[in-house]
Coordinates of N, CA and C in Angstrom, one line a residue:
M155 N 222.3 12.8 52.2 CA 221.1 13.1 51.5 C 219.9 13.0 52.5
S156 N 220.1 12.6 53.7 CA 219.0 12.4 54.6 C 218.4 13.7 55.1
Q157 N 219.0 14.9 54.7 CA 218.4 16.1 55.2 C 217.2 16.6 54.3
L158 N 217.1 15.9 53.1 CA 216.0 16.3 52.2 C 214.8 15.4 52.4
R159 N 213.6 16.0 52.4 CA 212.3 15.2 52.5 C 211.7 15.2 51.1
C160 N 211.1 14.1 50.8 CA 210.3 14.0 49.6 C 209.0 14.9 49.7
P161 N 208.7 15.8 48.8 CA 207.6 16.6 48.9 C 206.2 15.9 48.8
K162 N 206.3 14.6 48.2 CA 205.1 13.8 48.1 C 204.8 13.0 49.3
C163 N 205.8 12.2 49.7 CA 205.5 11.3 50.8 C 206.3 11.6 52.1
E164 N 207.1 12.6 52.0 CA 207.9 13.1 53.2 C 209.0 12.1 53.7
S165 N 209.3 11.1 52.8 CA 210.4 10.2 53.2 C 211.7 10.9 53.2
M166 N 212.6 10.4 54.0 CA 214.0 11.0 54.0 C 214.9 10.2 53.1
E167 N 214.5 9.2 52.5 CA 215.3 8.3 51.6 C 215.3 8.8 50.2
A168 N 216.4 9.3 49.7 CA 216.4 9.8 48.3 C 217.8 9.6 47.7
T169 N 217.9 9.5 46.4 CA 219.1 9.4 45.7 C 219.2 10.5 44.7
K170 N 220.5 10.8 44.3 CA 220.7 11.9 43.3 C 220.2 11.3 42.0
S171 N 219.6 12.2 41.2 CA 219.0 11.7 39.9 C 219.2 12.8 38.8
G172 N 220.5 13.3 38.7 CA 220.8 14.2 37.6 C 220.7 15.6 38.0
V173 N 220.9 16.5 37.1 CA 220.9 18.0 37.3 C 220.0 18.6 36.2
V174 N 219.0 19.4 36.6 CA 218.1 20.1 35.7 C 218.1 21.6 36.0
G175 N 218.4 22.3 34.9 CA 218.5 23.8 35.1 C 219.5 24.2 36.1
G176 N 220.6 23.5 36.3 CA 221.6 23.9 37.2 C 221.3 23.5 38.7
R177 N 220.1 22.8 38.9 CA 219.8 22.4 40.2 C 219.8 20.9 40.3
Q178 N 220.3 20.3 41.4 CA 220.3 18.9 41.7 C 218.9 18.3 41.7
R179 N 218.7 17.2 41.1 CA 217.4 16.5 41.1 C 217.6 15.3 41.9
F180 N 216.5 14.9 42.6 CA 216.5 13.7 43.5 C 215.4 12.8 43.1
K181 N 215.5 11.5 43.5 CA 214.5 10.5 43.3 C 214.2 9.8 44.6
C182 N 213.0 9.8 45.1 CA 212.6 9.3 46.4 C 212.7 7.7 46.2
K183 N 213.3 7.1 47.2 CA 213.4 5.6 47.2 C 212.1 5.0 47.6
N184 N 211.3 5.7 48.3 CA 210.1 5.2 48.8 C 208.9 5.2 47.8
C185 N 208.7 6.3 47.1 CA 207.6 6.4 46.2 C 208.0 6.6 44.7
G186 N 209.3 6.9 44.5 CA 209.8 7.0 43.1 C 209.6 8.4 42.6
Y187 N 209.2 9.4 43.3 CA 208.9 10.7 42.9 C 210.2 11.5 42.6
H188 N 210.3 12.2 41.5 CA 211.5 13.0 41.2 C 211.2 14.4 41.6
Y189 N 212.2 15.1 42.3 CA 212.0 16.5 42.7 C 213.4 17.2 42.8
S190 N 213.4 18.5 42.8 CA 214.6 19.3 42.9 C 214.6 19.9 44.3
V191 N 215.8 20.4 44.7 CA 215.8 21.1 45.9 C 215.1 22.4 45.8
A192 N 214.7 23.0 46.9 CA 214.0 24.3 46.8 C 214.9 25.3 46.3
K193 N 214.4 26.2 45.5 CA 215.2 27.2 44.9 C 215.6 28.2 46.0
T194 N 216.9 28.6 45.9 CA 217.3 29.6 46.9 C 216.9 31.0 46.4
G195 N 216.5 31.8 47.3 CA 216.1 33.1 47.0 C 215.7 33.9 48.2
K196 N 215.2 35.1 48.0 CA 214.7 35.9 49.1 C 213.4 35.4 49.6
E197 N 213.3 35.0 50.8 CA 212.1 34.5 51.4 C 211.6 35.5 52.4
T198 N 210.3 35.8 52.4 CA 209.8 36.8 53.3 C 209.6 36.2 54.7
S199 N 209.9 36.9 55.7 CA 209.7 36.4 57.1 C 208.2 36.2 57.4
P200 N 207.9 35.1 58.1 CA 206.5 34.8 58.4 C 205.8 36.0 59.2
Y201 N 206.6 36.8 59.9 CA 206.0 37.9 60.6 C 205.3 38.9 59.6
Y202 N 206.0 39.1 58.4 CA 205.4 40.0 57.5 C 204.2 39.4 56.8
V203 N 204.2 38.1 56.6 CA 203.1 37.4 55.9 C 201.9 37.5 56.9
I204 N 202.1 37.3 58.1 CA 201.0 37.3 59.1 C 200.4 38.8 59.2
K205 N 201.3 39.7 59.3 CA 200.9 41.2 59.4 C 200.1 41.6 58.2
A206 N 200.6 41.2 57.0 CA 199.9 41.5 55.8 C 198.5 41.0 55.8
L207 N 198.4 39.7 56.2 CA 197.1 39.1 56.2 C 196.2 39.7 57.2
Q208 N 196.7 40.1 58.4 CA 195.9 40.8 59.4 C 195.4 42.1 58.9
L209 N 196.3 42.8 58.2 CA 195.9 44.2 57.7 C 194.8 44.0 56.6
Y210 N 195.0 43.0 55.8 CA 194.0 42.7 54.7 C 192.6 42.4 55.3
V211 N 192.6 41.6 56.3 CA 191.3 41.3 57.0 C 190.7 42.5 57.6
E212 N 191.5 43.4 58.0 CA 191.0 44.7 58.6 C 190.5 45.7 57.6
G213 N 190.7 45.4 56.3 CA 190.2 46.2 55.3 C 191.2 47.2 54.6
V214 N 192.5 47.0 55.0 CA 193.6 47.8 54.4 C 193.8 47.3 53.0
S215 N 194.0 48.2 52.0 CA 194.1 47.7 50.6 C 195.5 47.1 50.4
Y216 N 195.7 46.4 49.3 CA 197.0 45.8 48.9 C 198.1 46.8 48.8
R217 N 197.8 47.9 48.1 CA 198.8 49.0 47.9 C 199.2 49.6 49.2
E218 N 198.2 49.8 50.1 CA 198.5 50.4 51.4 C 199.4 49.5 52.2
I219 N 199.1 48.2 52.2 CA 199.9 47.2 52.9 C 201.3 47.2 52.3
E220 N 201.5 47.4 51.0 CA 202.8 47.5 50.4 C 203.6 48.6 50.9
R221 N 202.9 49.8 51.0 CA 203.6 51.0 51.6 C 203.9 50.8 53.0
L222 N 203.1 50.2 53.8 CA 203.3 50.1 55.3 C 204.4 49.1 55.6
L223 N 204.3 47.9 54.9 CA 205.2 46.8 55.3 C 206.5 46.7 54.4
G224 N 206.4 47.3 53.2 CA 207.5 47.2 52.3 C 207.6 45.9 51.6
V225 N 206.5 45.2 51.4 CA 206.5 44.0 50.6 C 205.6 44.3 49.4
S226 N 205.8 43.6 48.3 CA 205.1 43.8 47.1 C 203.6 43.5 47.3
H227 N 202.7 44.4 46.7 CA 201.3 44.1 46.8 C 200.9 42.8 46.1
V228 N 201.7 42.4 45.1 CA 201.5 41.1 44.4 C 201.8 40.0 45.4
S229 N 202.8 40.1 46.2 CA 203.1 39.1 47.2 C 201.9 39.0 48.2
V230 N 201.3 40.1 48.6 CA 200.2 40.1 49.5 C 199.0 39.4 48.8
M231 N 198.7 39.7 47.5 CA 197.6 39.1 46.8 C 197.9 37.6 46.8
N232 N 199.1 37.1 46.5 CA 199.4 35.7 46.4 C 199.2 35.0 47.8
W233 N 199.6 35.7 48.9 CA 199.4 35.1 50.2 C 197.9 35.0 50.5
V234 N 197.1 36.0 50.2 CA 195.7 36.0 50.4 C 195.0 34.8 49.7
K235 N 195.5 34.6 48.4 CA 195.0 33.4 47.6 C 195.5 32.1 48.2
K236 N 196.7 32.0 48.6 CA 197.3 30.8 49.1 C 196.7 30.3 50.4
Y237 N 196.4 31.3 51.3 CA 195.8 30.9 52.6 C 194.3 31.0 52.6
G238 N 193.7 31.4 51.5 CA 192.2 31.4 51.4 C 191.6 32.4 52.4
V239 N 192.3 33.6 52.6 CA 191.8 34.6 53.5 C 190.7 35.4 52.8
K240 N 189.6 35.6 53.5 CA 188.5 36.4 53.0 C 188.3 37.6 53.9
A241 N 188.3 38.8 53.3 CA 188.1 40.0 54.1 C 186.6 40.3 54.1
P242 N 185.9 40.5 55.2 CA 184.5 40.8 55.2 C 184.3 42.1 54.4
R243 N 183.3 42.2 53.6 CA 183.0 43.4 52.8 C 182.0 44.2 53.5
Q244 N 182.4 45.4 53.9 CA 181.6 46.3 54.7 C 181.5 47.6 53.9
T245 N 180.3 47.9 53.5 CA 180.1 49.1 52.6 C 179.9 50.4 53.4
D246 N 179.5 50.3 54.7 CA 179.2 51.5 55.5 C 180.4 52.1 56.2
Y247 N 181.5 51.3 56.3 CA 182.7 51.7 57.1 C 183.9 51.6 56.2
H248 N 184.9 52.4 56.5 CA 186.2 52.2 55.9 C 187.3 52.4 56.9
P249 N 188.4 51.7 56.8 CA 189.5 51.8 57.8 C 190.4 53.0 57.6
T250 N 190.8 53.7 58.6 CA 191.8 54.7 58.6 C 192.9 54.2 59.6
Y251 N 194.1 54.6 59.3 CA 195.1 54.1 60.2 C 196.1 55.2 60.5
K252 N 196.8 55.0 61.7 CA 197.9 55.9 62.1 C 199.0 55.0 62.6
I253 N 200.3 55.4 62.3 CA 201.4 54.8 62.8 C 201.9 55.6 64.0
L254 N 202.0 55.0 65.2 CA 202.4 55.7 66.4 C 203.6 55.0 67.1
N255 N 204.4 55.8 67.8 CA 205.4 55.2 68.6 C 204.8 54.9 70.0
Q256 N 205.5 54.3 70.9 CA 204.9 53.9 72.2 C 204.4 55.1 73.0
K257 N 205.2 56.2 73.0 CA 204.8 57.4 73.7 C 203.5 58.0 73.2
E258 N 203.4 58.1 71.8 CA 202.2 58.7 71.2 C 201.0 57.8 71.5
L259 N 201.2 56.5 71.5 CA 200.1 55.5 71.7 C 199.6 55.7 73.2
A260 N 200.5 55.8 74.1 CA 200.1 56.0 75.5 C 199.3 57.3 75.7
E261 N 199.8 58.4 75.0 CA 199.1 59.7 75.1 C 197.7 59.6 74.5
F262 N 197.5 58.9 73.4 CA 196.2 58.7 72.8 C 195.3 58.0 73.7
F263 N 195.7 57.0 74.4 CA 194.8 56.2 75.3 C 194.5 57.0 76.6
Q264 N 195.3 58.0 76.9 CA 195.0 58.8 78.1 C 193.9 59.8 78.0
K265 N 193.5 60.1 76.7 CA 192.4 61.0 76.5 C 191.1 60.2 76.4
P266 N 190.1 60.5 77.3 CA 188.9 59.7 77.4 C 188.1 59.9 76.1
E267 N 188.1 61.0 75.4 CA 187.3 61.2 74.1 C 187.8 60.2 73.0
N268 N 189.0 59.8 73.1 CA 189.5 58.8 72.1 C 189.0 57.4 72.3
L269 N 188.4 57.1 73.5 CA 188.0 55.8 73.8 C 186.5 55.6 73.7
K270 N 185.8 56.6 73.3 CA 184.3 56.5 73.3 C 183.7 55.7 72.2
E271 N 184.3 55.7 71.0 CA 183.8 55.0 69.9 C 184.3 53.6 69.8
A272 N 183.5 52.7 69.2 CA 184.0 51.3 69.0 C 184.7 51.3 67.7
G273 N 185.3 50.1 67.4 CA 186.0 49.9 66.1 C 187.4 50.4 66.1
L274 N 188.2 50.0 67.0 CA 189.6 50.4 67.1 C 190.4 49.2 67.4
I275 N 191.5 49.0 66.6 CA 192.4 47.9 66.9 C 193.8 48.4 66.8
V276 N 194.7 47.9 67.7 CA 196.1 48.3 67.7 C 196.9 47.0 67.5
T277 N 197.9 47.1 66.6 CA 198.7 46.0 66.3 C 200.2 46.5 66.2
E278 N 201.1 45.6 66.6 CA 202.5 45.9 66.5 C 202.9 46.0 65.1
L279 N 203.8 46.9 64.8 CA 204.3 47.0 63.4 C 205.8 47.4 63.5
G280 N 206.6 46.3 63.7 CA 208.0 46.5 63.9 C 208.3 47.1 65.3
D281 N 208.9 48.3 65.3 CA 209.2 49.0 66.6 C 208.1 50.0 66.9
K282 N 207.1 50.1 66.0 CA 206.0 51.1 66.2 C 204.7 50.3 66.4
Y283 N 203.6 51.1 66.4 CA 202.3 50.5 66.6 C 201.3 51.1 65.5
M284 N 200.5 50.3 65.0 CA 199.5 50.7 64.0 C 198.1 50.7 64.7
M285 N 197.5 51.8 64.6 CA 196.1 51.9 65.1 C 195.2 52.0 64.0
I286 N 194.2 51.1 63.9 CA 193.2 51.1 62.8 C 191.9 51.4 63.4
R287 N 191.2 52.4 62.8 CA 189.9 52.8 63.3 C 188.9 52.8 62.1
W288 N 187.7 52.4 62.3 CA 186.7 52.4 61.3 C 185.8 53.6 61.4
E289 N 185.7 54.3 60.2 CA 184.9 55.5 60.1 C 183.7 55.2 59.2
R290 N 182.6 55.8 59.5 CA 181.4 55.6 58.7 C 181.5 56.5 57.4
F291 N 181.2 55.9 56.2 CA 181.2 56.7 55.0 C 180.2 57.8 55.1
K292 N 180.4 58.9 54.6 CA 179.5 60.0 54.6 C 178.3 59.7 53.6
Q293 N 177.1 59.9 54.1 CA 175.9 59.7 53.2 C 175.6 61.0 52.6
G294 N 175.3 61.0 51.3 CA 174.9 62.3 50.8 C 175.4 62.6 49.5

């Protein structure tokens, strides 16, 4: 039982204390706290959590992040809330993005007219690259 840590005091000393809902329950010898083992299930890779939060900060919507990364928009909302991430609200600009492979990205950067404007970020997205650019909303 030394492999389990108490979620309250992080002690490694625990004893079995029954079964609840089909899961083993433990009692910490140090602080007396009762806890169950973490539920087994599908866990999202930290890579996708970080990418989702980066995209959110860059102004990409929850649904767009869902389409790009293949993770639920509800999961993205929960991560934003959990980590307290705040996206700056900018009313004059909106992000547009393109997914490019390495060759397309190299060709894009070889054209001088593509490098004149500010507001461009490139981030890895699996085996491809995402280029995010900010465009000014049309007035009128």
